[in-house]
Coordinates of C-alpha atoms in Angstrom, one line a residue:
Chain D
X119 CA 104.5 88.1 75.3
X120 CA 105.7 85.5 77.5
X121 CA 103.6 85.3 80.9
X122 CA 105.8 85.2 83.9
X123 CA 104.2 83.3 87.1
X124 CA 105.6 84.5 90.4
X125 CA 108.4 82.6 92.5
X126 CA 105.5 81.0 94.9
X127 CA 107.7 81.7 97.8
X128 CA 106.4 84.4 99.3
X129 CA 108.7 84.7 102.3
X130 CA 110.7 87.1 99.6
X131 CA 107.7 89.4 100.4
X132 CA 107.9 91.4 103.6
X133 CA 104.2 90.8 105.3
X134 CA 102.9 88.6 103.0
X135 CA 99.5 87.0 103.9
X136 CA 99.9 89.0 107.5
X137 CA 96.3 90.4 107.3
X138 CA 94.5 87.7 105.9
X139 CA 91.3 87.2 106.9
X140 CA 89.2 83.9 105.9
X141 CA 86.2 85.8 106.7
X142 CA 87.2 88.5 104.2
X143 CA 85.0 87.6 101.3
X144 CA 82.9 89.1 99.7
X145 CA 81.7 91.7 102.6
X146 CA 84.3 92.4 105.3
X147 CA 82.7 94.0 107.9
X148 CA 83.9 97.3 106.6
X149 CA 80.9 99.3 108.3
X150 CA 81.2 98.7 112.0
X151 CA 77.2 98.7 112.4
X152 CA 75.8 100.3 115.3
X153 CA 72.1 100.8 114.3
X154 CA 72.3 104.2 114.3
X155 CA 71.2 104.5 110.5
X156 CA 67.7 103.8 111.9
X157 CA 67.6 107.0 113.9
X158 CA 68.4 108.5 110.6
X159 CA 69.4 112.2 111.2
X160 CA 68.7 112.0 115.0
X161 CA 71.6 112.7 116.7
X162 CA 73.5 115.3 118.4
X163 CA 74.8 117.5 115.9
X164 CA 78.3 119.4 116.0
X165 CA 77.9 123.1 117.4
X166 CA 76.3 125.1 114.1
X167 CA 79.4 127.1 111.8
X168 CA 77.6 130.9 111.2
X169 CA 77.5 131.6 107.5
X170 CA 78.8 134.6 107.2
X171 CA 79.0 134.0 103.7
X172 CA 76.1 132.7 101.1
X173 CA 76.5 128.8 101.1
X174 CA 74.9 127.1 98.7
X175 CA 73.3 123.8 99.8
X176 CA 72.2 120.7 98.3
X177 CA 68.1 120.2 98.5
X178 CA 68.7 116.5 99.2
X179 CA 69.4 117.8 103.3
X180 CA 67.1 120.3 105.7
X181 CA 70.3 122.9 106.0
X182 CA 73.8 123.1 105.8
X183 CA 76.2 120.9 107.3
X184 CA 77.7 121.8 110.9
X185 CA 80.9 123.1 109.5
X186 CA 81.7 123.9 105.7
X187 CA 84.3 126.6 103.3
X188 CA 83.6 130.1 103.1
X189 CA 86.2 130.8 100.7
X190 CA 84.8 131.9 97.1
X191 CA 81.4 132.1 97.7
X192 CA 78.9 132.4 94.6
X193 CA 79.0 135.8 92.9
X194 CA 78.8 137.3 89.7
X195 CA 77.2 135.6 86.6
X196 CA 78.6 132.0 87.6
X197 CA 77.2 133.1 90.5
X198 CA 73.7 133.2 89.5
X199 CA 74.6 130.2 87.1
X200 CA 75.2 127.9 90.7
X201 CA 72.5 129.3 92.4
X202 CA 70.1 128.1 89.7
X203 CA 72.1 124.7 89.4
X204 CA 71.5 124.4 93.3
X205 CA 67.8 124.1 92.8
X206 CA 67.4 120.6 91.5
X207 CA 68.6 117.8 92.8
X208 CA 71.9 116.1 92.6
X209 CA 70.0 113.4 90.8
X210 CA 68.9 116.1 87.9
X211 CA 71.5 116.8 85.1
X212 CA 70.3 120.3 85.6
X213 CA 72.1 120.5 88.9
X214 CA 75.6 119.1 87.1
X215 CA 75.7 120.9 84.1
X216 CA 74.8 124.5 84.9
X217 CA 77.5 124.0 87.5
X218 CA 80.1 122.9 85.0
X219 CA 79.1 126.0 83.0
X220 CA 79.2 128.2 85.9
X221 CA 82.9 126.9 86.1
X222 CA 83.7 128.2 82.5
X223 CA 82.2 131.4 82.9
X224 CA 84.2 131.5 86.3
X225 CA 87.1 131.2 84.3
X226 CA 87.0 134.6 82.3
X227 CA 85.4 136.5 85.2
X228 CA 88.8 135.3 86.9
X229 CA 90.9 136.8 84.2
X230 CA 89.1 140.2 84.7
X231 CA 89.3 140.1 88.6
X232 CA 92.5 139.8 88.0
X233 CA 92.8 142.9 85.8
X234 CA 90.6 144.8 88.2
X235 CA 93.3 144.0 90.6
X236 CA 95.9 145.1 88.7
X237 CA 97.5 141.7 87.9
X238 CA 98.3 140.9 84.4
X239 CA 98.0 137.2 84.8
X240 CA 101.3 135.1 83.4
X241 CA 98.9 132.3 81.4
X242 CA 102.2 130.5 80.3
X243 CA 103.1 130.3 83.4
X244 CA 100.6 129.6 84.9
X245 CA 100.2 126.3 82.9
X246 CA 103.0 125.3 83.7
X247 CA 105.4 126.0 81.0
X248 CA 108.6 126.3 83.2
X249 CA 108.2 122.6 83.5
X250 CA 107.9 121.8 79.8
X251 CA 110.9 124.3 79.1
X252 CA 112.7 122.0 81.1
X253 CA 111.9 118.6 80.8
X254 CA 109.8 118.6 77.1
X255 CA 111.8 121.0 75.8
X256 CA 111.9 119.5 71.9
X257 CA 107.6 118.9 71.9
X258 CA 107.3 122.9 73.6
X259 CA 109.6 123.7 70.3
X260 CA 107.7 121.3 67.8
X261 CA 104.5 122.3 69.2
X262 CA 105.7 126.5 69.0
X263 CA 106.6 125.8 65.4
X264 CA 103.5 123.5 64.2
X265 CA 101.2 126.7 66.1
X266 CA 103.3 129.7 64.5
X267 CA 103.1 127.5 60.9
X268 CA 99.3 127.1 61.0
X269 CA 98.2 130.3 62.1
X270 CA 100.9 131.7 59.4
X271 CA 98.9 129.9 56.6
X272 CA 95.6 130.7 57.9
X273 CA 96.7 134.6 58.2
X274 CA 97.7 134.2 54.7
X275 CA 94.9 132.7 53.5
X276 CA 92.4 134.7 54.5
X277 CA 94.4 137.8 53.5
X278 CA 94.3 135.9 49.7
X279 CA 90.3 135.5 50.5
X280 CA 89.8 138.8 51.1
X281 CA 91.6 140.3 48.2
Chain H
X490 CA 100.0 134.1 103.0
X491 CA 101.3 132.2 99.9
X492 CA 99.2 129.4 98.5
X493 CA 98.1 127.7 95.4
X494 CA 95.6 129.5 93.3
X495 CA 93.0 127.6 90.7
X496 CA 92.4 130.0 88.2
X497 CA 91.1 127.3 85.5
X498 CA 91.7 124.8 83.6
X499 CA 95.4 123.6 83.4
X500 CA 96.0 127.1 84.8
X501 CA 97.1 127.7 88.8
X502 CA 99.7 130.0 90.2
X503 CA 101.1 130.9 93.8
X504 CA 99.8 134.0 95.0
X505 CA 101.0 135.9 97.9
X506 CA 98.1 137.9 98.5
X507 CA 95.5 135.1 99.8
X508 CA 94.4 136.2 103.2
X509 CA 95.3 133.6 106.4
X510 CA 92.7 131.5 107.6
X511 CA 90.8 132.0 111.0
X512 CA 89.1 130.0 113.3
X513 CA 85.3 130.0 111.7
X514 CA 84.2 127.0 114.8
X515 CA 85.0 126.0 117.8
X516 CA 86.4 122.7 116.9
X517 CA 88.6 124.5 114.1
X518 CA 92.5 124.3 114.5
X519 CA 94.6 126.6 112.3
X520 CA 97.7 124.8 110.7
X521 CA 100.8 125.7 109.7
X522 CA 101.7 123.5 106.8
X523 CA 105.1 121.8 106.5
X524 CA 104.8 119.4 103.5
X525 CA 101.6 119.0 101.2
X526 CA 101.1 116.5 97.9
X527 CA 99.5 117.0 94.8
X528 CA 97.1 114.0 94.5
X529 CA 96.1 111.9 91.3
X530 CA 92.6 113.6 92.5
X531 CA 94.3 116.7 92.2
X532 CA 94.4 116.4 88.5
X533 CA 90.4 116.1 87.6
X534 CA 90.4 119.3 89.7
X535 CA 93.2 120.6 87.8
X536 CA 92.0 119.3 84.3
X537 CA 88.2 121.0 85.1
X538 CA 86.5 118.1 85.7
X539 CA 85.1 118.3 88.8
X540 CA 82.0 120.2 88.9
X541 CA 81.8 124.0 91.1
X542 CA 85.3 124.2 91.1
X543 CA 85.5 128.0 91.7
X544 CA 88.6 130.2 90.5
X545 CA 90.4 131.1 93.4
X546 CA 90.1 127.6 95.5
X547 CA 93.3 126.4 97.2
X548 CA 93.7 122.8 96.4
X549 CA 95.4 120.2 98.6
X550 CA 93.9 117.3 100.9
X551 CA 97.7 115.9 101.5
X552 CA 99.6 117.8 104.2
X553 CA 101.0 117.7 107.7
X554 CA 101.5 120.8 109.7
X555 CA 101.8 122.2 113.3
X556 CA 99.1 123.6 115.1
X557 CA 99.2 127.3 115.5
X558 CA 95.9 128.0 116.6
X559 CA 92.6 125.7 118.5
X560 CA 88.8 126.8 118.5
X561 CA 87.5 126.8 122.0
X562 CA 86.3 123.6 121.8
X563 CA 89.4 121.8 120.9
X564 CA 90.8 119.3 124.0
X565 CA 93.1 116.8 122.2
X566 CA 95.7 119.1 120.4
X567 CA 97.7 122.4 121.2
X568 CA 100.0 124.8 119.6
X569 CA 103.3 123.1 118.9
X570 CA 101.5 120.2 118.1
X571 CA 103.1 118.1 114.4
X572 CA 100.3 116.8 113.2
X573 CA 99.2 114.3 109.5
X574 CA 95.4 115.5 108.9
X575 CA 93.5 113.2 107.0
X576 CA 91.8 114.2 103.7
X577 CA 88.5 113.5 105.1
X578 CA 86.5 116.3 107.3
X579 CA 84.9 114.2 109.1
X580 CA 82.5 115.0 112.4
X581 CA 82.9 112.0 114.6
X582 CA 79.5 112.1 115.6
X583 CA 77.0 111.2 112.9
X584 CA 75.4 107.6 112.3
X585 CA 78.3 107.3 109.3
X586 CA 81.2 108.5 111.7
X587 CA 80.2 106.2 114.7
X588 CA 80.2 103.8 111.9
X589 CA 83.7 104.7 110.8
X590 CA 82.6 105.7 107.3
X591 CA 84.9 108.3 108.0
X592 CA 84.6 109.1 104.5
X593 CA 80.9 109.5 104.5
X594 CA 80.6 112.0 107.0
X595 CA 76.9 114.0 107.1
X596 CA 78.1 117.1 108.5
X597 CA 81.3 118.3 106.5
X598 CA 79.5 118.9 103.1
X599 CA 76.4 121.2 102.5
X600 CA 76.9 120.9 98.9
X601 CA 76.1 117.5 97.8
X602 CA 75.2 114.5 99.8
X603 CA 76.6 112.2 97.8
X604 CA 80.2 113.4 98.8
X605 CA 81.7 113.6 102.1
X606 CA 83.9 116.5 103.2
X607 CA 87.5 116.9 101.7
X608 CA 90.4 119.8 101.7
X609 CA 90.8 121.5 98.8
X610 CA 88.4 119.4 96.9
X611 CA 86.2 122.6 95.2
X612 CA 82.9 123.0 96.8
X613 CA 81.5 119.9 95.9
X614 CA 83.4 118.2 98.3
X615 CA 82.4 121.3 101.0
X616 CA 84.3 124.0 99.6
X617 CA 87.3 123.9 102.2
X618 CA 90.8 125.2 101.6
X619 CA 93.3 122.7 101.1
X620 CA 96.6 122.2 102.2
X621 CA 99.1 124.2 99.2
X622 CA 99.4 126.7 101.5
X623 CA 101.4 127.9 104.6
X624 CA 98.5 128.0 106.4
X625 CA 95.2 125.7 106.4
X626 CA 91.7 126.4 108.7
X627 CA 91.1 122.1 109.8
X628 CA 87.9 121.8 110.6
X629 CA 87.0 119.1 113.9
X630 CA 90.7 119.5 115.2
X631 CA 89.6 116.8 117.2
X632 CA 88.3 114.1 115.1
X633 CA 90.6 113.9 111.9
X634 CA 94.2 115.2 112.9
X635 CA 96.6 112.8 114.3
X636 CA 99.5 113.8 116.2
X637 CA 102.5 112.2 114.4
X638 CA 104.3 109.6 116.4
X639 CA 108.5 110.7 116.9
X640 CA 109.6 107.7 115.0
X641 CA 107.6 108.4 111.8
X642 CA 109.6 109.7 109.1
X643 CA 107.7 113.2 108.0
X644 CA 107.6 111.7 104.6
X645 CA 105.7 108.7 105.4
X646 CA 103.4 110.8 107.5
X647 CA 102.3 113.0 105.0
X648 CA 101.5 109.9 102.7
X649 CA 99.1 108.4 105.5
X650 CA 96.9 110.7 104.8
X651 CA 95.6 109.8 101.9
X652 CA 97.7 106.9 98.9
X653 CA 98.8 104.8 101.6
X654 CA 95.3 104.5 103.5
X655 CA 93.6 104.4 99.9
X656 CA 96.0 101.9 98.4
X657 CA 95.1 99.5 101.6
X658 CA 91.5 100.3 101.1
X659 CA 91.2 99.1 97.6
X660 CA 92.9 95.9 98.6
X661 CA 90.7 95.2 101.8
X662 CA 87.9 95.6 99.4
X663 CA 88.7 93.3 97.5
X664 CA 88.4 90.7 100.3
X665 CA 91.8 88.9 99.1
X666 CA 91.9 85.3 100.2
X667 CA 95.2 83.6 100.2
X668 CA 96.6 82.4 96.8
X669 CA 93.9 84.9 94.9
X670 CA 95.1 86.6 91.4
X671 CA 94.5 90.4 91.8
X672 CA 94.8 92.3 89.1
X673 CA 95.3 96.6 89.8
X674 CA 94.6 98.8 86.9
X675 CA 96.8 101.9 87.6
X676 CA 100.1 102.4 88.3
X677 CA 100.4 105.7 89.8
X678 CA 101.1 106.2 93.3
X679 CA 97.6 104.4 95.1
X680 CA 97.5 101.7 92.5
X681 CA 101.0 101.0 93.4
X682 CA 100.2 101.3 97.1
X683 CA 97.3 99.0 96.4
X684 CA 99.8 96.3 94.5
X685 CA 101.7 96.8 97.5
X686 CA 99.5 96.2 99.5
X687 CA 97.3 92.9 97.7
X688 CA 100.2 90.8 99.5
X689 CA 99.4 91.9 103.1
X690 CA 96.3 89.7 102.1
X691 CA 98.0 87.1 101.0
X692 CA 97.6 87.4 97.2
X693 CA 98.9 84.7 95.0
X694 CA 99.8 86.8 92.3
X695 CA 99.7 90.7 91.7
X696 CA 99.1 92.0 87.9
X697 CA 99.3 95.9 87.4
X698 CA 98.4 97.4 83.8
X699 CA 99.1 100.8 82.9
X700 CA 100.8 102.4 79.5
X701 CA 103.8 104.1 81.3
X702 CA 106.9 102.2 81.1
X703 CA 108.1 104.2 83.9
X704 CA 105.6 103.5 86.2
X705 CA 105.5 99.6 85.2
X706 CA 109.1 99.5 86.1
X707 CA 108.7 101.1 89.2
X708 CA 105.8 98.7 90.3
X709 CA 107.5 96.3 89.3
X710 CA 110.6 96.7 91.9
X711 CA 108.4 98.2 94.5
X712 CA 105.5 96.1 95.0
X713 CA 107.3 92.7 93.6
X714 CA 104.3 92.2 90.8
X715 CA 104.3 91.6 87.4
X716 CA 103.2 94.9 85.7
X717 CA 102.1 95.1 81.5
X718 CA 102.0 97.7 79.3
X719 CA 98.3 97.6 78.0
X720 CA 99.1 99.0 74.0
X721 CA 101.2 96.0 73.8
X722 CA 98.5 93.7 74.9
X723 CA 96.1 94.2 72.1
X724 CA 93.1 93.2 74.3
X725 CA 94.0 93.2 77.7
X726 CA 91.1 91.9 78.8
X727 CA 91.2 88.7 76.6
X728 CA 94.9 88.6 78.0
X729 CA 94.1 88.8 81.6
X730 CA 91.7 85.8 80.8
X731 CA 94.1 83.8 78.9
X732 CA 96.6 84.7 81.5
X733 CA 94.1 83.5 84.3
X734 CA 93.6 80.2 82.7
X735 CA 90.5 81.8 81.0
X736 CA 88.5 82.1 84.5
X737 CA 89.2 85.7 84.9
X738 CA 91.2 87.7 88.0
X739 CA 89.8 86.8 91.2
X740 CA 89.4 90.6 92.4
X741 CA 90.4 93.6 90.2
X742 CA 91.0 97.1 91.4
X743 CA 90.1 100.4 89.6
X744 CA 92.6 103.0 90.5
X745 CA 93.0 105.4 88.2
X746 CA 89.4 106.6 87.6
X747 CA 88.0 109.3 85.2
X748 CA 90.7 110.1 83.2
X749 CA 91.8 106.5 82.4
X750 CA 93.6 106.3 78.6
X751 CA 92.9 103.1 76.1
X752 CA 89.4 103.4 74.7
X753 CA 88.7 106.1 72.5
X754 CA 85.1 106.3 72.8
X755 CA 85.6 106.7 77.0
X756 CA 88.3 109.2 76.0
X757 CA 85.9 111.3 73.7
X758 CA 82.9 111.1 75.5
X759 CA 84.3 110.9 79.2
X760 CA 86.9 113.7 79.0
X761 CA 87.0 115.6 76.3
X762 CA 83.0 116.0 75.6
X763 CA 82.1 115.8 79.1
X764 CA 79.0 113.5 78.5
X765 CA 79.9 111.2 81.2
X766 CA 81.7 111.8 84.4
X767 CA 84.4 111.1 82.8
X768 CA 86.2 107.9 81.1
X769 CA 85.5 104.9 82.8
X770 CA 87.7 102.7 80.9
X771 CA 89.5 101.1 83.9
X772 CA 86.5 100.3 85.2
X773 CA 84.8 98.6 82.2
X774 CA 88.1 96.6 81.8
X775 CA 88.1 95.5 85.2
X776 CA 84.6 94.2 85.2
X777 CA 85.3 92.4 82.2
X778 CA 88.3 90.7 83.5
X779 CA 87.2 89.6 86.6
X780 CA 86.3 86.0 87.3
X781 CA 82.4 85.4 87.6
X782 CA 81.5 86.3 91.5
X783 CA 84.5 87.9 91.6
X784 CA 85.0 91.5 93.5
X785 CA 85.5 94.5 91.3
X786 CA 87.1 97.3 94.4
X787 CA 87.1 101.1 92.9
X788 CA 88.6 103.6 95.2
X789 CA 89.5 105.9 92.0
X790 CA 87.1 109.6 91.1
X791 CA 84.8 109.4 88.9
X792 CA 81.9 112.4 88.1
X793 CA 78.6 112.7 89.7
X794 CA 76.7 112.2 86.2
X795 CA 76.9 109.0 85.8
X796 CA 79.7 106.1 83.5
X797 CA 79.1 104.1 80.9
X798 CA 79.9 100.7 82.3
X799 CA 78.7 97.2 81.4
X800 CA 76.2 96.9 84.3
X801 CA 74.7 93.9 82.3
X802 CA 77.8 92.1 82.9
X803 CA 78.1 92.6 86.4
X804 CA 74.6 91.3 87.2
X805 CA 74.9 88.1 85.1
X806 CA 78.6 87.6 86.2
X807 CA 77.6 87.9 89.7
X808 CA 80.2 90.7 90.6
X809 CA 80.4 92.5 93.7
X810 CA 80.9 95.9 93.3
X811 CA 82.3 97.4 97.0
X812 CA 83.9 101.4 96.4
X813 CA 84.1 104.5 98.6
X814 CA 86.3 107.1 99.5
X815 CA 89.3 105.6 102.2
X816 CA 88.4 105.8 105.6
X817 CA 91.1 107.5 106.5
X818 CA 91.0 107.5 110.3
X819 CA 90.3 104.1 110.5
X820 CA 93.2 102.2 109.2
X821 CA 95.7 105.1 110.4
X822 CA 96.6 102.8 113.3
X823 CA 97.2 99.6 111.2
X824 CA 99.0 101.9 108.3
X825 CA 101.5 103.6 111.5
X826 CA 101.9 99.4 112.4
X827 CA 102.4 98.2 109.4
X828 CA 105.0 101.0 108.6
X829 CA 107.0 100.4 111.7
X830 CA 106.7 96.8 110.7
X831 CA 108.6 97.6 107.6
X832 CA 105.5 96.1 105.4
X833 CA 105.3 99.2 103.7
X834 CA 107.8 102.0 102.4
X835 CA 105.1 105.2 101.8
X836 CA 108.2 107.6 101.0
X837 CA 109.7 105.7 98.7
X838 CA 107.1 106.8 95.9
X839 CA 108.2 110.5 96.6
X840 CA 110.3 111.3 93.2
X841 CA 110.1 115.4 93.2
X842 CA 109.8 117.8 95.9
X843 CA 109.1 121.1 94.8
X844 CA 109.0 124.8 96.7
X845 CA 105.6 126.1 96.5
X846 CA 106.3 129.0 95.1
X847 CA 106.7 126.6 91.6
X848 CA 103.2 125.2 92.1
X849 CA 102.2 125.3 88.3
X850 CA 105.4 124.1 86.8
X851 CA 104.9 121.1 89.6
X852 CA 101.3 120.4 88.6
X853 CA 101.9 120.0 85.2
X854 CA 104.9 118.4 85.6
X855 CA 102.6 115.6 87.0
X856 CA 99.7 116.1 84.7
X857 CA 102.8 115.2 81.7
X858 CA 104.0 112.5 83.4
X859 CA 107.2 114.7 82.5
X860 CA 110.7 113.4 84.4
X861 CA 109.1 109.9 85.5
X862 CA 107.1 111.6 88.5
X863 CA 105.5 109.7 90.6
X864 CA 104.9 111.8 93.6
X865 CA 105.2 115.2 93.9
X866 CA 105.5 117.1 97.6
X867 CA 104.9 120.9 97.6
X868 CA 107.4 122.6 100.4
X869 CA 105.4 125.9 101.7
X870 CA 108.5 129.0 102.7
X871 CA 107.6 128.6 106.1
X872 CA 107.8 125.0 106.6
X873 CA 110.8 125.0 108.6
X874 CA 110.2 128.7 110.5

C-alpha cells in the first residue's frame, strides 16, 4: 500500500486551524471549575419528581434523582431479578450481571405479555427482515436454505437414531 | 400514540397502542416529534448490550420537535415552539451542570452514578423515553432544549444534538495542535464528524480506519482525510507507526466503541460472551498507535464492567486518556457558528430517511450496514400535522 501524504495546503479545507488553541494540550479547560465540587451534594436541588411508580435506585446516592422515567417499571421475575441486582453496588459484578439476566428473562415475559394482550408478535418482522428482503436478498435466500438443509439432516438423523 | 417498541434483542416494532406522555414535573415539556435518528448508541441497545434494558422502552436520544405542552415551571419555551433537544437530561443546577459537564448531570439518573441522564437510553441511563415517537415527555424544558434558529436547515438541527456535538468533542479532546497527525478509528457518522472536525484544530493530517469500503469512501470525500481499510493492513497498528515515521499518531480517537470488529478474542469475549463490556478493540489499537505522551480521546460506549485494555502501556507510554459523554449544551453555540460558517455540513451524512411506522426494517438496515447507510432519520405520521 502506498501511503499518501496530504496536499499541505490547507486553504482547500473550509475552517482549517480556525479553533486552534496553543493552550489546548494535554488539558483544555474542558471543566469550567467553579469550586462547587467541594460543597459536594450541597446545592439547591430541582423541585422533587413523585414516584408514582417503583424506581429503582443506585446505592452509590441518598435517593433518587430530581426527575427520572416511569415507563416500564420493575415487575414480574426480571423484576425481582433488578431489584436484587440494585442492592450492590455499581462497582460489584453482582449489580451487572443479574441485570443483564433480568434483561433475558424480560425477553420471554415480553413475548407472553404480548399474547396476554392478544398480539401474536411478527418476530420476522420485527427483526427487521423487510430490510434484508430488500437489500440482502441473495444471503436471506442462502441463509433460508443453509437453515431448512441442517435442520432437514438433523430431523433425519435423529428419526434414523431412534429406529 | 405510535412509537418504537424494544421487545429484545435484534427485535423492535412500531406499536400504536403506547400511551402519550404527560407532564410528570414542573420543568417537563411535552414534544411533538418531527424528525428523530437512530444513533450508533442505538445499536448496543438494540444488540442487548446495555444492561436493564427493559422490553417495552422507546429508544431515541436524536430528535427535534415542537412544544405542545410546558410544566408550570417552564419560562423559556411555549407551545409552538421548534425546538433540537439535546441527548443529555441535564438539571442546570448541580456542581457538574454549573460546570458544564452537561453530560454528567447528578440529578437526571437514579440508576447508576456513573451515567448521566439520556432519552431512550434503557434505565441505566434514567429510564426516560426517547424520541421514536410522536410524542416525547423532556425533562428541564428549560435547561437542554434549544429553540432552533430560522436559518437552520431541520436536518442539520436534528444532527446537533448528538454526532455533530460528539464528533467535535472527540477532537477538542484530543487537544490538536497545528500540523498534529490524528488518527480516528471509526467511520460511521461521529467518527466521520470527528475527522471533520480534527481540521477546525488545525490537524496536519487526518487518518480514519474502519473495514467498510463504503464508509472509507465517504470519509474520504467528506472530511478530506486519507481513510484505510484495516483487513488490508495486516497490523494496523505497526502501519500507523511506520506510516508516522515510527513515532506513533499524535492523538488518536476511539469512536466506534463496544462493538468494534478486527480482533477475535475482543469479538468473543466482548460481544458474544459478554465477559467484558464489550470489545474494546478500537481502543487497544488506539493506545498502541499513539505517540508516547500522546492523547488517546474516546467519546464511543463501552459497558459498565470493565475492558480489556493495555493499561500497562498507557502508564509507561505516558498517554493521556480524556473521554466523556458530549456536552451537548455547551458547544451548541459554536456547532450553530460553525454551521452558518459553512465549516461543517451535519446533513450531508443523512443517507435514508424512513417513516416510523418501518422502524425495524430501519434498525437493522443500520445494524447490516445494508444499502451503504450511514444515517438513518425516523419520520413520526404526525411530523408535519
Amino acid at each position: 500500500m502506498t501511503m499518501e501524504y496530504p496536499d499541505p495546503n490547507y486553504t482547500r479545507i473550509k475552517g482549517w486551524g480556525v479553533d486552534a488553541d496553543p493552550k489546548n494540550d494535554p488539558t483544555y479547560p474542558m471543566k469550567k471549575y467553579t469550586g462547587d465540587d467541594h460543597r459536594r451534594l450541597d446545592y439547591r436541588r430541582p423541585p422533587q419528581q413523585v414516584a408514582e411508580v417503583e424506581v429503582l435506585h443506585s446505592n452509590e446516592r441518598p435517593g433518587l434523582s430530581a426527575v427520572f422515567g416511569t415507563r416500564q417499571p420493575p415487575s414480574g421475575l426480571s423484576g425481582q431479578l433488578r431489584r436484587f441486582a440494585f442492592r450492590y453496588s455499581e462497582n460489584s459484578f453482582a449489580h451487572w450481571l443479574p441485570l443483564l439476566l433480568a434483561d433475558r428473562v424480560n425477553v420471554a415475559e415480553g413475548i407472553l405479555n404480548d399474547f396476554r394482550n392478544g398480539i401474536i408478535p411478527n418476530i420476522m418482522r420485527e427483526k427487521g427482515m423487510g430490510a434484508e428482503w430488500k437489500y440482502n436478498r441473495k444471503k436471506l435466500i442462502k441463509k433460508a436454505v443453509i437453515t431448512l438443509a441442517v435442520s432437514l439432516a438433523l430431523l433425519s438423523f435423529l428419526r434414523k437414531d431412534r429406529r | 400514540m405510535l412509537a418504537m417498541n424494544y421487545r429484545g434483542p435484534f427485535r423492535v416494532r412500531a406499536d400504536y397502542y403506547k400511551p402519550d406522555p404527560e407532564i410528570e414535573h414542573p420543568g417537563d415539556a411535552i414534544v411533538r416529534v418531527t424528525r428523530s435518528c437512530i444513533c450508533g448508541s442505538d445499536l448496543h441497545l438494540y444488540h442487548g448490550l446495555v444492561p436493564d434494558t427493559r422490553v417495552g422502552t422507546t429508544f431515541g436520544h436524536e430528535f427535534t420537535g415542537v412544544v405542545v405542552e410546558t410544566g408550570a415551571s417552564v419560562e423559556k419555551l411555549k407551545v409552538g415552539d421548534q425546538v433540537l433537544v439535546p441527548f443529555n437530561v441535564a438539571c442546570g443546577v448541580c456542581p457538574l451542570c454549573k460546570q458544564e459537564l452537561y453530560g454528567n448531570c447528578h440529578e437526571a439518573n437514579p440508576g447508576a452514578t456513573a451515567v448521566g441522564g439520556a432519552f431512550g437510553y434503557s434505565h441505566l441511563a434514567g429510564g426516560y423515553d426517547g424520541g421514536q415517537a410522536e410524542y416525547v415527555r423532556v425533562p428541564y424544558a428549560d435547561v437542554g432544549p434549544t429553540i432552533i434558529p430560522g436559518d437552520i436547515h431541520p436536518d442539520d438541527a436534528v444532527l446537533l444534538t448528538d454526532v455533530v456535538p460528539t464528533g467535535y468533542q472527540a477532537a477538542e479532546m484530543g487537544g490538536i495542535r497545528k500540523g498534529d497527525t490524528v488518527v480516528v478509528f471509526g467511520a460511521g457518522p461521529v467518527g466521520i464528524m470527528a475527522a471533520k472536525c480534527a481540521w477546525l484544530f488545525g490537524a496536519g493530517r487526518v487518518i480514519v480506519i474502519d473495514h467498510l469500503e463504503y464508509r472509507l469512501e465517504f470519509v474520504r470525500n467528506y472530511a478530506q482525510c486519507e481513510a484505510y481499510d484495516f483487513r488490508s493492513l495486516g497490523d494496523p497498528v505497526l502501519f500507523l507507526k511506520k506510516t508516522t515515521d515510527y513515532y506513533g499518531a499524535d492523538v488518536c480517537i476511539d469512536a466506534v466503541g463496544c462493538e468494534a470488529a478486527g480482533s477475535f478474542l475482543q469479538t468473543f469475549t466482548g460481544r458474544k460472551g459478554m465477559l467484558q463490556g464489550g470489545s474494546a478493540t478500537a481502543l487497544y489499537w488506539a493506545i498502541n498507535s499513539v505517540k508516547k505522551g500522546g492523547i488517546v480521546s474516546v467519546v464511543s460506549v463501552y459497558g459498565p464492567t470493565g475492558n480489556f485494555i493495555p493499561i500497562g502501556n498507557v502508564v509507561n507510554k505516558g498517554i493521556t486518556l480524556r473521554a466523556n459523554q458530549a456536552s451537548v449544551k455547551r458547544l451548541l453555540p459554536k456547532m450553530i457558528e460553525h454551521l452558518r460558517s459553512g465549516y461543517i455540513d451535519p446533513k450531508a451524512i443523512i443517507t435514508h430517511r424512513v417513516p416510523l411506522e418501518e422502524v425495524a426494517d430501519a434498525y437493522h438496515l443500520f445494524s447490516a450496514k445494508l444499502d451503504n447507510c450511514i444515517k438513518t432519520v425516523l419520520i413520526p405520521p404526525s411530523a408535519g400535522a
